Tab-separated table of C-alpha atoms in Angstrom:
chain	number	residue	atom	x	y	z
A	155	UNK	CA	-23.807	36.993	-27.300
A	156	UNK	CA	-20.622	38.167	-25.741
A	157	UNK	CA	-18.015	34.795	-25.693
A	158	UNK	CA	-15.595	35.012	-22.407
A	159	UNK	CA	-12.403	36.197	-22.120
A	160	UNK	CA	-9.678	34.004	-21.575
A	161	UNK	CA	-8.013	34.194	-18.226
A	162	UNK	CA	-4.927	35.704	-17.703
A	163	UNK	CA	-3.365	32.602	-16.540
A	164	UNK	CA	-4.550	30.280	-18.705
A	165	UNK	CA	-1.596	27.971	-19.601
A	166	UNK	CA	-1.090	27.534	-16.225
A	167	UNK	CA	-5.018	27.050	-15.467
A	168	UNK	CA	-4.970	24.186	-18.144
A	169	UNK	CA	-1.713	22.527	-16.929
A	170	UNK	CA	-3.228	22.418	-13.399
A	171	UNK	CA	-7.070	20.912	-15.015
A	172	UNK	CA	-4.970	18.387	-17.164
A	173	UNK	CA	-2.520	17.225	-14.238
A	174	UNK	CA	-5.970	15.852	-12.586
A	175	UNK	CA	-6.152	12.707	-15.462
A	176	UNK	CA	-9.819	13.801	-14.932
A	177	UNK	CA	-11.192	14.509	-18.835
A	178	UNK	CA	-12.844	12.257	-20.539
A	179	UNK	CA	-13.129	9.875	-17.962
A	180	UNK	CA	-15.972	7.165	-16.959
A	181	UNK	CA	-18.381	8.966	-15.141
A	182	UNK	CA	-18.149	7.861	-10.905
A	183	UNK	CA	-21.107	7.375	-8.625
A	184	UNK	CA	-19.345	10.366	-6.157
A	185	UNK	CA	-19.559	12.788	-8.514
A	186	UNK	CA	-23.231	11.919	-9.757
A	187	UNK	CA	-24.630	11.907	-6.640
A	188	UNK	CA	-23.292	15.616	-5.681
A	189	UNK	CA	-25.383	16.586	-9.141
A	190	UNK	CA	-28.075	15.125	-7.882
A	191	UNK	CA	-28.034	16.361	-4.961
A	192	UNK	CA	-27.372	20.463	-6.425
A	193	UNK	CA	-30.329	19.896	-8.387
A	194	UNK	CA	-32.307	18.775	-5.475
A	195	UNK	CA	-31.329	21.639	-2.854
A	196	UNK	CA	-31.296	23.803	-5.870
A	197	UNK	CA	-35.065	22.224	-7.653
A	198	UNK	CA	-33.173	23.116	-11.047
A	199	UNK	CA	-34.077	21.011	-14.282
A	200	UNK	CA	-30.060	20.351	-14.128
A	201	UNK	CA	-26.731	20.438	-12.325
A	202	UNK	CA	-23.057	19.808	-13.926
A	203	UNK	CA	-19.876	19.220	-13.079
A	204	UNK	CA	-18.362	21.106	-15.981
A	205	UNK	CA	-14.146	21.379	-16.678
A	206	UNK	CA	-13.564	23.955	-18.795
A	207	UNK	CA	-11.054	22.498	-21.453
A	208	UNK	CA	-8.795	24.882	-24.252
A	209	UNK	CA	-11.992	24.310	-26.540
A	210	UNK	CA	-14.697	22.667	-24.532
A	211	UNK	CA	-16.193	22.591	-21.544
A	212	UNK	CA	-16.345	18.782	-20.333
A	213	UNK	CA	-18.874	17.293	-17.949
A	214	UNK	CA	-17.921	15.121	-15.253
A	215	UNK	CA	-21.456	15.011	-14.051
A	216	UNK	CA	-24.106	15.356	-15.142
A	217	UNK	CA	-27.669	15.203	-14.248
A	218	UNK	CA	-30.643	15.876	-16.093
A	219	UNK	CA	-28.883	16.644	-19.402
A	220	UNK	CA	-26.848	13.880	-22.085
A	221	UNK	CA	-24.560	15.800	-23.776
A	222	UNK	CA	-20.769	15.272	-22.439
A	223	UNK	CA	-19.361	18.455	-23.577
A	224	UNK	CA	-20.138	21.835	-25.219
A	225	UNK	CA	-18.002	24.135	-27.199
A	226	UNK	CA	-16.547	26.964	-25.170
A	227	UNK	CA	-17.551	29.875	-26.972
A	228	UNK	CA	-21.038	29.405	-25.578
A	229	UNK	CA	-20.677	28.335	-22.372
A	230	UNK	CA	-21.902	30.196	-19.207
A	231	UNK	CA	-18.992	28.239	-16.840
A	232	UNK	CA	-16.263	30.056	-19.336
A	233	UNK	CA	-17.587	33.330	-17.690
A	234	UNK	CA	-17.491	31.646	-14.462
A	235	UNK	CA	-13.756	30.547	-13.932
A	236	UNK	CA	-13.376	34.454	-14.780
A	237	UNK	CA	-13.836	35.455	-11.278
A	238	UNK	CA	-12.952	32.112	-9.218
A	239	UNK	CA	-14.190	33.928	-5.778
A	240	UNK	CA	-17.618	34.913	-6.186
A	241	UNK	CA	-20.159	32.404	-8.146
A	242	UNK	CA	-21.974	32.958	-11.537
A	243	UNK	CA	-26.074	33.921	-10.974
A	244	UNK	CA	-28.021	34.130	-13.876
A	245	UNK	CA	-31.305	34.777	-13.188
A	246	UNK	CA	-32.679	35.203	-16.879
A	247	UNK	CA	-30.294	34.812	-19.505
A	248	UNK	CA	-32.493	36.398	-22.003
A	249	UNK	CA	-31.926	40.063	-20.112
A	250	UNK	CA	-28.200	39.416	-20.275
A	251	UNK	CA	-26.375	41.366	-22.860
A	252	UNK	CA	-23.556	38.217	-22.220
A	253	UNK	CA	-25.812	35.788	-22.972
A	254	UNK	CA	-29.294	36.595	-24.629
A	255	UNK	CA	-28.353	35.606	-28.416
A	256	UNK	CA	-26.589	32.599	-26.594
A	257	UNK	CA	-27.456	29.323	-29.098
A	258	UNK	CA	-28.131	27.585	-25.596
A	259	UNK	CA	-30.498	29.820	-24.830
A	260	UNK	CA	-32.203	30.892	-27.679
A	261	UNK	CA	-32.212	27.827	-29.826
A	262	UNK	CA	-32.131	25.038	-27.424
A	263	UNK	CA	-33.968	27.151	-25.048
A	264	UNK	CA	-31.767	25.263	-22.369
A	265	UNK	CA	-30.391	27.900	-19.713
A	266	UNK	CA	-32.418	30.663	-18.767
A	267	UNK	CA	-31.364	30.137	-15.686
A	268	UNK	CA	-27.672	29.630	-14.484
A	269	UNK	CA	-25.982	29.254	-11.270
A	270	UNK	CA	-21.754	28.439	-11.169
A	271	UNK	CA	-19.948	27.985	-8.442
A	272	UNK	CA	-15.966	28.041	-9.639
A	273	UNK	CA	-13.750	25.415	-8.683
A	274	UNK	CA	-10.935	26.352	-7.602
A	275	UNK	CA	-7.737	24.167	-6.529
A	276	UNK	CA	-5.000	24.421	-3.815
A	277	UNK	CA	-3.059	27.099	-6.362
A	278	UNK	CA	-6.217	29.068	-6.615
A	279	UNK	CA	-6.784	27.727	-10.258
A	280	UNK	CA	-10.584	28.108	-11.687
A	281	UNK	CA	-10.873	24.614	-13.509
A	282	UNK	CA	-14.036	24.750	-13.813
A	283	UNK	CA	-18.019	25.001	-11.920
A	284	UNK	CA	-20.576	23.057	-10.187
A	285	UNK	CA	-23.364	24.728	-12.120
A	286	UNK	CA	-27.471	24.276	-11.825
A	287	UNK	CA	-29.226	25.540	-15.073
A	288	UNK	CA	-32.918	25.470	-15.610
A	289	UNK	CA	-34.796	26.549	-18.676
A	290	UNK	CA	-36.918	29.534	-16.649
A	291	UNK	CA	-36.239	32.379	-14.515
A	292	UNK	CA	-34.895	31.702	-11.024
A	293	UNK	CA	-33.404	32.927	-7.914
A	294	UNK	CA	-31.644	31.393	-5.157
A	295	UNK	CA	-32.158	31.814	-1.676
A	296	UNK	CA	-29.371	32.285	0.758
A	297	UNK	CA	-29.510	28.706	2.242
A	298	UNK	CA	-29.692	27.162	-1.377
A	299	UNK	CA	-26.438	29.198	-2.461
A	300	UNK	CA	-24.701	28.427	0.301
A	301	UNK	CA	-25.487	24.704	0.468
A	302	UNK	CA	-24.197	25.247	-3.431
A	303	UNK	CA	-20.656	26.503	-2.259
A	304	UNK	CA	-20.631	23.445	-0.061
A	305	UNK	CA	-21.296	21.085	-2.568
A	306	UNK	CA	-18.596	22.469	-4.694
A	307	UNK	CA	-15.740	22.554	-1.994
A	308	UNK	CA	-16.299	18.654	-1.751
A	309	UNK	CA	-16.083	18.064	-5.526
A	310	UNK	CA	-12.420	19.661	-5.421
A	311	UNK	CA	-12.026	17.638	-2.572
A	312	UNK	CA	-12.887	14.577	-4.502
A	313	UNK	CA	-10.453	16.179	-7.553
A	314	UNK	CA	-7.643	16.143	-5.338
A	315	UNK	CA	-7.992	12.761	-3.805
A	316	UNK	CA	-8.250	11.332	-7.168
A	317	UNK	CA	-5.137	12.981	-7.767
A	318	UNK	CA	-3.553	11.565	-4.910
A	319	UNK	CA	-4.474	7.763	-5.661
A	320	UNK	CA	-3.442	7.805	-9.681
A	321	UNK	CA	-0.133	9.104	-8.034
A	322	UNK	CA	0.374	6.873	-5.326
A	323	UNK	CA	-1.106	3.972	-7.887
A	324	UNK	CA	2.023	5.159	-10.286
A	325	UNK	CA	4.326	5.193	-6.999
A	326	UNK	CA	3.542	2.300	-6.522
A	327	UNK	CA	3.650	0.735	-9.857
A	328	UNK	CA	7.510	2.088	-9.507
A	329	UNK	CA	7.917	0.375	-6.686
A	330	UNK	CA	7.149	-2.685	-7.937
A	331	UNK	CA	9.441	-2.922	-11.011
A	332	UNK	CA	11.808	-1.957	-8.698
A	333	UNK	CA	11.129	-5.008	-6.198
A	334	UNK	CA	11.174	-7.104	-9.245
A	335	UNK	CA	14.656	-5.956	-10.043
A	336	UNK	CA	15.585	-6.463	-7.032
A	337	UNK	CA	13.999	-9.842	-6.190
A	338	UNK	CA	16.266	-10.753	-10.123
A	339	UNK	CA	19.204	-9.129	-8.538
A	340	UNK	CA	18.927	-11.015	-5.654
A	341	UNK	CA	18.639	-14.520	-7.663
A	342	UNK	CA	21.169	-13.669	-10.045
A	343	UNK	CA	23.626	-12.780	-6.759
A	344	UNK	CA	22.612	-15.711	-4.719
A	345	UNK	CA	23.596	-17.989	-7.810
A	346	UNK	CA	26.923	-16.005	-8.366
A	347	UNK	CA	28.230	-15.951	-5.122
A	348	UNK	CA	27.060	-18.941	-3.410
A	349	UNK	CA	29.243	-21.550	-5.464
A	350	UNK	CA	32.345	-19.042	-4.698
A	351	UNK	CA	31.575	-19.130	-1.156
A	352	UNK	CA	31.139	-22.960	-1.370
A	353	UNK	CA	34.435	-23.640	-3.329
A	354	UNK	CA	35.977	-21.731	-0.361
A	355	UNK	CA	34.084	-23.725	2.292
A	356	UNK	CA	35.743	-27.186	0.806
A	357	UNK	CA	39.083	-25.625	0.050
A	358	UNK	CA	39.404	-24.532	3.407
A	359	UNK	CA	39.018	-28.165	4.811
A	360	UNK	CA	41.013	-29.386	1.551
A	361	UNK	CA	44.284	-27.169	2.780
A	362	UNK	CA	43.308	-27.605	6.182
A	363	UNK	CA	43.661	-31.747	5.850
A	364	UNK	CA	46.886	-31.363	3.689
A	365	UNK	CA	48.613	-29.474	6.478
A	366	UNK	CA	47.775	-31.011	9.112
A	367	UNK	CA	50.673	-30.891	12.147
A	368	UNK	CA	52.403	-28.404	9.776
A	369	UNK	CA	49.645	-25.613	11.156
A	370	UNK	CA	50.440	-23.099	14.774
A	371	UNK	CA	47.112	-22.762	16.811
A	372	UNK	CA	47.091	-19.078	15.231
A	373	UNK	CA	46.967	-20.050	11.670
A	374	UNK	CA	44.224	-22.934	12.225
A	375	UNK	CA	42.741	-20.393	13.891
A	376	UNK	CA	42.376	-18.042	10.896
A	377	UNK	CA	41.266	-20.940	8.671
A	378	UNK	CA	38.479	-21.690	11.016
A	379	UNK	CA	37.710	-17.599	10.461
A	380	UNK	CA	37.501	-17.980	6.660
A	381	UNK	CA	35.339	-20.950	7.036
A	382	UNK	CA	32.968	-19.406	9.842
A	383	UNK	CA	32.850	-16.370	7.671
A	384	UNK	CA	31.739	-18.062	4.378
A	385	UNK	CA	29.251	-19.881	5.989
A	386	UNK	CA	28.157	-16.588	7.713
A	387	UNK	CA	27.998	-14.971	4.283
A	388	UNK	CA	26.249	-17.892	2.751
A	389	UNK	CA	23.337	-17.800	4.804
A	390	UNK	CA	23.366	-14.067	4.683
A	391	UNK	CA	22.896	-14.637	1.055
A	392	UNK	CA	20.111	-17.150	1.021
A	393	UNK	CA	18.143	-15.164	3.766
A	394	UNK	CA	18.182	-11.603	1.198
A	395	UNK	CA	17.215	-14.573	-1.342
A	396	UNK	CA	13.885	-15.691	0.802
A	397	UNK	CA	13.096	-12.023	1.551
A	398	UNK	CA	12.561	-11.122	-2.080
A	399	UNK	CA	11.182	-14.528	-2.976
A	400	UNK	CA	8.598	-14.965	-0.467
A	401	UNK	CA	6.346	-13.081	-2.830
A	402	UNK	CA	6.331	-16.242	-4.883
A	403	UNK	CA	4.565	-18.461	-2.159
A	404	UNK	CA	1.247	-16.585	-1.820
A	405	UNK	CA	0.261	-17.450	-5.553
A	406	UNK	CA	-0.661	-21.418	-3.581
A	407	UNK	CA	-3.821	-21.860	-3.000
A	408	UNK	CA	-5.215	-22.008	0.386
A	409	UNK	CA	-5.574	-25.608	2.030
A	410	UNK	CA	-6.737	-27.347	5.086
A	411	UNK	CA	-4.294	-28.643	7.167
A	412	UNK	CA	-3.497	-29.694	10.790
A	413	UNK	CA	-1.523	-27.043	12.576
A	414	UNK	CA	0.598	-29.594	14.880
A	415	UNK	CA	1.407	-31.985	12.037
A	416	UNK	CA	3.010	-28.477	10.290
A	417	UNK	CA	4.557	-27.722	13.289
A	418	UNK	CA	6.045	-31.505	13.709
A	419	UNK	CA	7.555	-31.107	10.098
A	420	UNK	CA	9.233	-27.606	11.220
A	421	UNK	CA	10.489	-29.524	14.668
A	422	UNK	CA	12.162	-32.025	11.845
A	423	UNK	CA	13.811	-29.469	9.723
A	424	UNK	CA	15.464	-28.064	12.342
A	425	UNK	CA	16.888	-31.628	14.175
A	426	UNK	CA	15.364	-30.197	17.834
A	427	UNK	CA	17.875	-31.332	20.158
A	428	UNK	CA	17.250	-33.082	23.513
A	429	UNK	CA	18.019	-29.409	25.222
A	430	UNK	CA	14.951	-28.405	23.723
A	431	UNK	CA	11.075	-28.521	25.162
A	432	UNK	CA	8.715	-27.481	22.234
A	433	UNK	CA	4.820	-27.314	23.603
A	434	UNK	CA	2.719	-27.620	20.828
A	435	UNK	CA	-1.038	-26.303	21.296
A	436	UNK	CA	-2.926	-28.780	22.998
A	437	UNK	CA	-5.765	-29.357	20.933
A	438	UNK	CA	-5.335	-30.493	16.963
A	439	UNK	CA	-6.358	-26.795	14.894
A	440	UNK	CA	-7.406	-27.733	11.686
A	441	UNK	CA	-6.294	-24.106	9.616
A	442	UNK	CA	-7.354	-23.788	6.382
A	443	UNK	CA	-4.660	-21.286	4.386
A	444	UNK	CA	-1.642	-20.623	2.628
A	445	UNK	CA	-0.142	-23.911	4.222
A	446	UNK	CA	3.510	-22.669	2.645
A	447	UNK	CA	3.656	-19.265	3.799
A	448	UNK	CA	2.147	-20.292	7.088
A	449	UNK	CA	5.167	-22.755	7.467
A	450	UNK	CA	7.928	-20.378	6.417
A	451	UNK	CA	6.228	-18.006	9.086
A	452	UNK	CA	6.656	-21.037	12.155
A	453	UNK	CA	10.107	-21.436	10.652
A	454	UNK	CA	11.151	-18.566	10.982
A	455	UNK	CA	10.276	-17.537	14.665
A	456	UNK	CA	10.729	-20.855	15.975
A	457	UNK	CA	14.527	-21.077	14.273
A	458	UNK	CA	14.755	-17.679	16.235
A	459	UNK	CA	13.690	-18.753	18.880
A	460	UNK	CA	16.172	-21.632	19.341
A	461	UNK	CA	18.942	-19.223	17.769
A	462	UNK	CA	18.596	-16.259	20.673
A	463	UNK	CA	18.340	-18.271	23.712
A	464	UNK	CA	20.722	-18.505	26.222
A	465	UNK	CA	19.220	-20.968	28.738
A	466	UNK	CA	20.651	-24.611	29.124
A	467	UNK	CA	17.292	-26.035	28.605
A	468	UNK	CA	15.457	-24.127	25.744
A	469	UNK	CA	11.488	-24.136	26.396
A	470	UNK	CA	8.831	-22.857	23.268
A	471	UNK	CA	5.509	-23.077	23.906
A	472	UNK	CA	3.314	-22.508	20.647
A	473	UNK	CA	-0.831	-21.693	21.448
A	474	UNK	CA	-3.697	-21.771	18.510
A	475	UNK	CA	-6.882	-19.684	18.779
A	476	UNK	CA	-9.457	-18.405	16.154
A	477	UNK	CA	-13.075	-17.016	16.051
A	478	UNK	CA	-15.214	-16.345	13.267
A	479	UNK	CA	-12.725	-14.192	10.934
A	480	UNK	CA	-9.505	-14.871	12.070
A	481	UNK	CA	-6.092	-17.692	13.230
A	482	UNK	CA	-4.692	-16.597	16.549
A	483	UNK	CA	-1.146	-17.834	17.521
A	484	UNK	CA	1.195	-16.791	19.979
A	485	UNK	CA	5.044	-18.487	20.442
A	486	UNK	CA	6.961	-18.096	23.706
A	487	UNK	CA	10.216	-18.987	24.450
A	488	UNK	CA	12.515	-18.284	27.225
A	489	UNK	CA	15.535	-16.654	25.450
A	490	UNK	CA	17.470	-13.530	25.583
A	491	UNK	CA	14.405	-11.473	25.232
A	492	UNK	CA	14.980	-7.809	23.502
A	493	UNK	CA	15.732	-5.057	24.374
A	494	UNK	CA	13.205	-2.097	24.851
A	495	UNK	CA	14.934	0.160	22.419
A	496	UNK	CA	14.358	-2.518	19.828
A	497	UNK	CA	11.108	-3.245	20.321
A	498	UNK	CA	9.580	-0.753	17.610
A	499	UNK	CA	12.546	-2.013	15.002
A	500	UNK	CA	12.342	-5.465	15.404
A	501	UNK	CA	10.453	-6.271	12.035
A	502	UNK	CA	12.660	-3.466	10.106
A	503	UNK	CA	14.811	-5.340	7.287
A	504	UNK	CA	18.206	-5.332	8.608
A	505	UNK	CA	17.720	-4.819	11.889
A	506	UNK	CA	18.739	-6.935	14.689
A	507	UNK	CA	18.153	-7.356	18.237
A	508	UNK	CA	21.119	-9.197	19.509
A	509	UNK	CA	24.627	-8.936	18.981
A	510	UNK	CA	25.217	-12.289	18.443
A	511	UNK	CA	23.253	-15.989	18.717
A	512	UNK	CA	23.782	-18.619	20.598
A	513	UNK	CA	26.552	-19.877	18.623
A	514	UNK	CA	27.959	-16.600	18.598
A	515	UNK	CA	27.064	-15.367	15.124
A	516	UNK	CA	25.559	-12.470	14.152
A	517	UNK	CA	22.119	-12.044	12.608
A	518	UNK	CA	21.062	-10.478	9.405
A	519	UNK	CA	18.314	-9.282	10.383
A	520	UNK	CA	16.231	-10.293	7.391
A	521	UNK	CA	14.094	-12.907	9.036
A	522	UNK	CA	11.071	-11.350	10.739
A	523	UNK	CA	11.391	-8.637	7.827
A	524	UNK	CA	10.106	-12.022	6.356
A	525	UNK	CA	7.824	-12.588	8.561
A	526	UNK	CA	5.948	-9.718	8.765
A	527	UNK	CA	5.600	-9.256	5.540
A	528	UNK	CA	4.044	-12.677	4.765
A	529	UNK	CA	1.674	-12.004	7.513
A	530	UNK	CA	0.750	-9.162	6.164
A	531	UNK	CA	0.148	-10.463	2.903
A	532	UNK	CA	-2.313	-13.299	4.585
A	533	UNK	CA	-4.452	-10.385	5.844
A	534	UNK	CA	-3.027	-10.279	9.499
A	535	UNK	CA	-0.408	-8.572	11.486
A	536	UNK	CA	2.148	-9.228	14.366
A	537	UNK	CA	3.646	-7.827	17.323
A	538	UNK	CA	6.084	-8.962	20.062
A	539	UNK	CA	6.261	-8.305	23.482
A	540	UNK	CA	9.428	-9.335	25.473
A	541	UNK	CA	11.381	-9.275	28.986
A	542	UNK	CA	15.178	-8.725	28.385
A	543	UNK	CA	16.974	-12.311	29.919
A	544	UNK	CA	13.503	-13.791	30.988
A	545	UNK	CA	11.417	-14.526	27.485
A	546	UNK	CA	9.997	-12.976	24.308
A	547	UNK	CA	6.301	-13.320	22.618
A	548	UNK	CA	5.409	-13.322	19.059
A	549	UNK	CA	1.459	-12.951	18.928
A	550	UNK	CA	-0.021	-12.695	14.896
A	551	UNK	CA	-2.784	-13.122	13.263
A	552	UNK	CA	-4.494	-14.164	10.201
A	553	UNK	CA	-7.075	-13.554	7.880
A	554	UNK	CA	-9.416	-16.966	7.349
A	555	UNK	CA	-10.477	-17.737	3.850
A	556	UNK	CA	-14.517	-17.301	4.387
């Protein structure tokens, strides 16, 4: 028996096997079924998905045998990985000066016969082979070798798009801790800053009631600034505050509701003015969801909807649909409309449409962040469709709780 070299570029060969977070892992029905398969096109006793380790070589598959790993001095994929571009044939291991005091074939009478093909990564790496072994003499015909080469170019596929998801799953685990620190931040800011921005609020008044007759137009003019401004800054505050805390509202459970009784509470929270023609839908929808998140959602547009309108008489017009899988709803008003150019940004956080409202302040553009994101989260999505100075549409959707 003749034990194989070890390649040249070994260190780096292992550093590339071990960056796949592949050994000693569960076995996955992907992987079985290509062994199956190789043994199948191949009519071979077994097939393996073997990783040749420092030590070992390591099955990820395997089919036909129950061993997970043998030592590397006598393995036949160790001579394999030694020439990653052409694949290992065998025919009878006991007329192979490499191979015919092999313990595997000799004692266990295993492999006679052995077929690898390498595998070979992006770099050009030989981690290991998609081998067949049978325990007598063999040959492989054309077809069979090349359906062989086949197989093994989709387990390296499979290698690498493992590789992809454990790193987006840590990317994303990054991500989160740093929402969470952000969504903290955000409290801790909101708590900080508010009270300042409220003690400046009253003192404004305060000094503003003390001098009064004492002030010009100009400086009662800058007082009315600070106050506009703190109040500006306040809700600027509590808006970053809802963004990061929205999170928070899809742990309720879902619920049946009516839609216009939800809509009728919204209508009171925001003290609808007799300027203002809301349409509800015209028949009661009975939604059962997330009756919270659904609620911030109506808040939101609808607020925005009365906020970017420029028309004496404000008209909203809200419409409910649905079918087997999915809430349909669509709000129209006949506002400011947006511009083209913002069309695709709209939902971006920190992006806004308008210069200013209708009272003449400018937005945050932290709102429909908001609101597509809690859309989103129900299992739906949202788009808007608009006419600059004519009216704007939101249309979303969401997933029902079957």
């Amino acid at each position: 028996m003749i034990s194989a070299t070890i390649p040249i570029n070994e260190e780096f060969r292992l550093e590339a096997l071990r960056s796949l977070n592949i050994l000693d892992t569960p076995s996955e029905k992907e992987f079985d079924e290509i062994t199956s398969l190789a043994a199948f096109l191949c009519d071979t006793e077994i097939a393996l998905i073997s990783l040749v380790d420092s030590d070992r070589q390591w099955f990820k598959s395997k089919h036909g045998l129950d061993v997970c790993e043998t030592p590397r001095d006598v393995s036949f994929c160790a001579h394999a990985i030694l020439d990653p571009e052409n694949p290992l044939i065998v025919e009878d291991a006991r007329k192979d000066d490499r191979f015919k005091n092999n313990p595997l074939t000799t004692v266990e009478k295993l492999v006679i016969f052995y077929a690898g093909i390498p595998l070979v990564d992006k770099n050009g790496f030989a981690l290991g082979t998609l081998c067949v072994i049978d325990s007598k003499p063999k040959t492989l015909s054309k077809k069979q070798l090349e359906s062989l080469k086949s197989l093994a170019n989709q387990v390296v596929m499979l290698f690498e798009l493992n590789k992809k998801n454990t790193d987006l799953e840590k990317v994303q685990s990054k991500l989160k801790k740093r929402n969470d620190s952000l969504r903290e931040f955000a409290r801790v800011i909101s708590h900080d800053l508010k009270m300042p921005l409220a003690n400046i609020i009253t003192t404004t008044d305060l000094l503003k009631l003390i001098l009064n007759g004492k002030l010009d137009e100009e400086s009662s003019e800058y007082f009315d600034y600070i106050k506009t401004s703190s109040f500006s800054m306040s809700s600027y505050i509590s808006d970053v505050l809802d963004h990061y805390e929205s999170d928070s509202l899809l742990q309720n459970k879902p619920e049946k509701f009516d839609l216009n009784e939800l809509l009728q509470e919204i209508v009171d929270l925001l003290s609808i003015k007799p300027d203002f023609t809301i349409n509800f839908p015209t028949a009661n929808t009975i939604i059962e969801s997330n009756k919270l998140v659904l609620k911030q959602v109506f808040f939101n547009l609808i607020a925005n909807s009365i906020k970017y309108n420029d028309k004496e008489q404000i008209e909203i017009s809200i419409d409910a649909n649905e079918d087997e899988n999915f809430y349909f709803f669509r709000i129209t008003d006949n506002g400011m409309g947006i511009p083209n150019d913002k069309l695709d940004t709209i939902f971006d956080l920190f992006t806004t449409a308008n210069t200013t409202d209708r009272s003449g302040n400018k937005g945050n553009g932290i709102g429909l962040s908001t609101v597509k994101k809690l859309v989103g989260k129900l299992g739906g999505s949202i788009k808007v469709t608009s006419t600059e100075k004519v009216q704007t549409t939101f249309d979303f959707y969401i997933k029902k709780y079957n």
